[in-house]
Structures are given as structure tokens and as C-alpha cells.
Coordinates of C-alpha atoms in Angstrom, one line a residue:
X43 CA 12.2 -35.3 19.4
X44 CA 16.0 -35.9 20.6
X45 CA 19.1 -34.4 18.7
X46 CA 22.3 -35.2 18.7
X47 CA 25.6 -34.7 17.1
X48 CA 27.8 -37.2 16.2
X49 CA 31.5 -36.9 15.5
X50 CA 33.3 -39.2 13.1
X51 CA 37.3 -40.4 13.6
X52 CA 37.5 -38.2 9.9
X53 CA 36.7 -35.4 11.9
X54 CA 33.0 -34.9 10.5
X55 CA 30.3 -33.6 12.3
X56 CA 26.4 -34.9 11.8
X57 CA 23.5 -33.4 13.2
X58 CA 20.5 -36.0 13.5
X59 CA 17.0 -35.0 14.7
X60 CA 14.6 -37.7 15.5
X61 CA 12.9 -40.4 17.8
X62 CA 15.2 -42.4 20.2
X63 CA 15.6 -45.4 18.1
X64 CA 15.6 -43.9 14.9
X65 CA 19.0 -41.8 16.5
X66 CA 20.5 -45.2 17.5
X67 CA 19.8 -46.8 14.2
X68 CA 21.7 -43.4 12.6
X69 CA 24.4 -43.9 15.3
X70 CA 25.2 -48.0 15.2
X71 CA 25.0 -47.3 11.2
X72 CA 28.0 -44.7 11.3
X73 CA 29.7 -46.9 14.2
X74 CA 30.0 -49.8 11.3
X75 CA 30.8 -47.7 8.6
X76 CA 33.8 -46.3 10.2
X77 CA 35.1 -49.5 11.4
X78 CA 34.6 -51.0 7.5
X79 CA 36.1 -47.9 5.8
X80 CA 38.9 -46.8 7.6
X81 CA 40.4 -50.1 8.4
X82 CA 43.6 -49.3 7.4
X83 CA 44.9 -52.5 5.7
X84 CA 46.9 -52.1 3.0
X85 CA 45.9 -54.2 -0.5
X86 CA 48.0 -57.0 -1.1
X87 CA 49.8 -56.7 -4.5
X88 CA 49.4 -58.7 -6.8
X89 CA 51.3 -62.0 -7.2
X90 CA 51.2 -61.6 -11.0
X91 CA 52.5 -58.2 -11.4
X92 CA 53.7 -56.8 -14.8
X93 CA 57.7 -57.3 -15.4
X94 CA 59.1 -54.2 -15.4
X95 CA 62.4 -53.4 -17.7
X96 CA 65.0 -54.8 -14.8
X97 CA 63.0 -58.2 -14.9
X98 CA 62.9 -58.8 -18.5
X99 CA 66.8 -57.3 -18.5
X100 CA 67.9 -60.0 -15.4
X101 CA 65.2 -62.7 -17.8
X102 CA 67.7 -62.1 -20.4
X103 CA 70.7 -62.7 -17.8
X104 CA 69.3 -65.9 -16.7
X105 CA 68.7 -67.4 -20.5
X106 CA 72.8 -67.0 -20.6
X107 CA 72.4 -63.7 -23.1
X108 CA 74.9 -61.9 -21.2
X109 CA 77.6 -64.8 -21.7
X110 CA 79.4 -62.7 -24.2
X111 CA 79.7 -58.8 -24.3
X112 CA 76.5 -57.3 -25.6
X113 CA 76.1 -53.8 -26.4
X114 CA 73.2 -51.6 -25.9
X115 CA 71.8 -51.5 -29.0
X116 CA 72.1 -55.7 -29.0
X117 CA 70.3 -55.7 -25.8
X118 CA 67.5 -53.6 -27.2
X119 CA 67.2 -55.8 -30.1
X120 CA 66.3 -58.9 -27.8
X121 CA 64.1 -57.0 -26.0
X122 CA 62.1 -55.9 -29.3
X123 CA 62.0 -59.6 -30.5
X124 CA 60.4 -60.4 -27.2
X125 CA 57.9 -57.9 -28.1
X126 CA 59.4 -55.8 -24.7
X127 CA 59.5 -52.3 -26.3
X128 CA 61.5 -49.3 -24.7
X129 CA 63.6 -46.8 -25.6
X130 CA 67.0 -46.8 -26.1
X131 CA 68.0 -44.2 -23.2
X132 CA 65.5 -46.1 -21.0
X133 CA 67.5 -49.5 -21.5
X134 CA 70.8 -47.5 -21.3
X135 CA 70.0 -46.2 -17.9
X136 CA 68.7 -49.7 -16.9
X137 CA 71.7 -51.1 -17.8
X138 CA 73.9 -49.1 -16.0
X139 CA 72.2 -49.5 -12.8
X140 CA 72.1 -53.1 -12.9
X141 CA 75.7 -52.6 -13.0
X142 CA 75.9 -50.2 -10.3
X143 CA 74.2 -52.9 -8.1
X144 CA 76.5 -55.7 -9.4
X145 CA 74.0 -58.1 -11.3
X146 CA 75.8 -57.3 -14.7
X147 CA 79.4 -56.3 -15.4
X148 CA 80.8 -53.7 -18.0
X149 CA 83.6 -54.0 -20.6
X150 CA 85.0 -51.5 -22.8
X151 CA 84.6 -53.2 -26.7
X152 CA 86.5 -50.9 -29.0
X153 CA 84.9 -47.3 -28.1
X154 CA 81.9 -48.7 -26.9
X155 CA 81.0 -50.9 -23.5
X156 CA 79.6 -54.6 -23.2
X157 CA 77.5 -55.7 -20.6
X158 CA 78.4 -59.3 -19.4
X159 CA 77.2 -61.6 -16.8
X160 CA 78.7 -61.1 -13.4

């Protein structure tokens, strides 16, 4: 009877006891389930990914919504009758990063602010 101890690239350590091809069977096995396993290849995503809130918002953009000052609460709305339902603080903050990064505009309406096309 041989022993040996094998040590994987995870850092485990395997004792095997047996007869000389039974060991080499053990060994080629762990060889080809560490070169399967640990590949490191990163899944592809998805091409049909879920729109987040800044899609649907810059959906909105695109159908010529934005053409004329909306306000929050407006955008929120058009959102809800697309059966697309957030909060209002979550479509608030939206908004005002999409401005930040220059896809919409801002406009002051009365005491409250638009959002236009840019």
C-alpha cells in the first residue's frame, strides 16, 4: 500500500492510501476538478437584463416626455402608468443625477424645478 498527500491550488490537503493505480485515478481526478472549478471566467451577463430606474427615466427621454418641464411627481406618474413602480425619493434622486451627468436639464417652475430634455 502507497500513501500520498496531495495538495490542492485552494490550499487543501488529502491523504490517500491505496494501490498504485487506485492513487493515480484519486490524483488525475483532483487534477481535472481543479482545472474545471477554478477557471476563473467570469459569467457573461445577460443580454436581456432588467431596466433599472435610469433606463426607463432616459426611455421616457427618448419618447420626447421631457419636451416640456415636467415635475417630479409628473414623472412618477408616467412611470406608474407604465406599471414601473418606485418611490418618490428614489425617482427624485434619479432625477437629479441624470442631471448631474448632463442627460436631462433643470428649470425652476414657480417654487418647484422641471426636468427637460438636454
Amino acid at each position: 500500500m502507497a500513501q500520498v498527500e496531495i495538495s490542492t491550488s485552494g490550499g487543501t490537503k488529502i491523504l490517500v492510501e491505496g494501490t498504485t493505480q487506485e492513487i493515480n485515478a484519486i490524483v488525475d481526478y483532483v487534477k481535472s476538478r481543479e482545472t474545471t472549478s477554478h477557471t476563473g471566467v467570469v459569467a457573461e451577463k445577460s443580454p436581456h437584463r432588467k431596466k433599472n430606474l435610469t433606463d426607463l427615466i432616459l426611455d421616457l427621454k427618448g419618447e420626447g416626455f421631457f419636451d416640456s418641464p415636467k415635475k417630479i411627481t409628473e414623472v412618477k406618474n408616467a412611470l406608474d402608468q407604465k406599471a414601473h413602480f418606485y418611490p418618490l425619493p428614489s425617482v427624485s434622486t434619479r432625477l437629479i443625477r441624470l442631471v448631474r451627468g448632463g442627460e436631462l436639464g433643470r428649470v425652476k417652475m414657480e417654487s418647484k424645478w422641471g426636468y427637460v430634455k438636454r
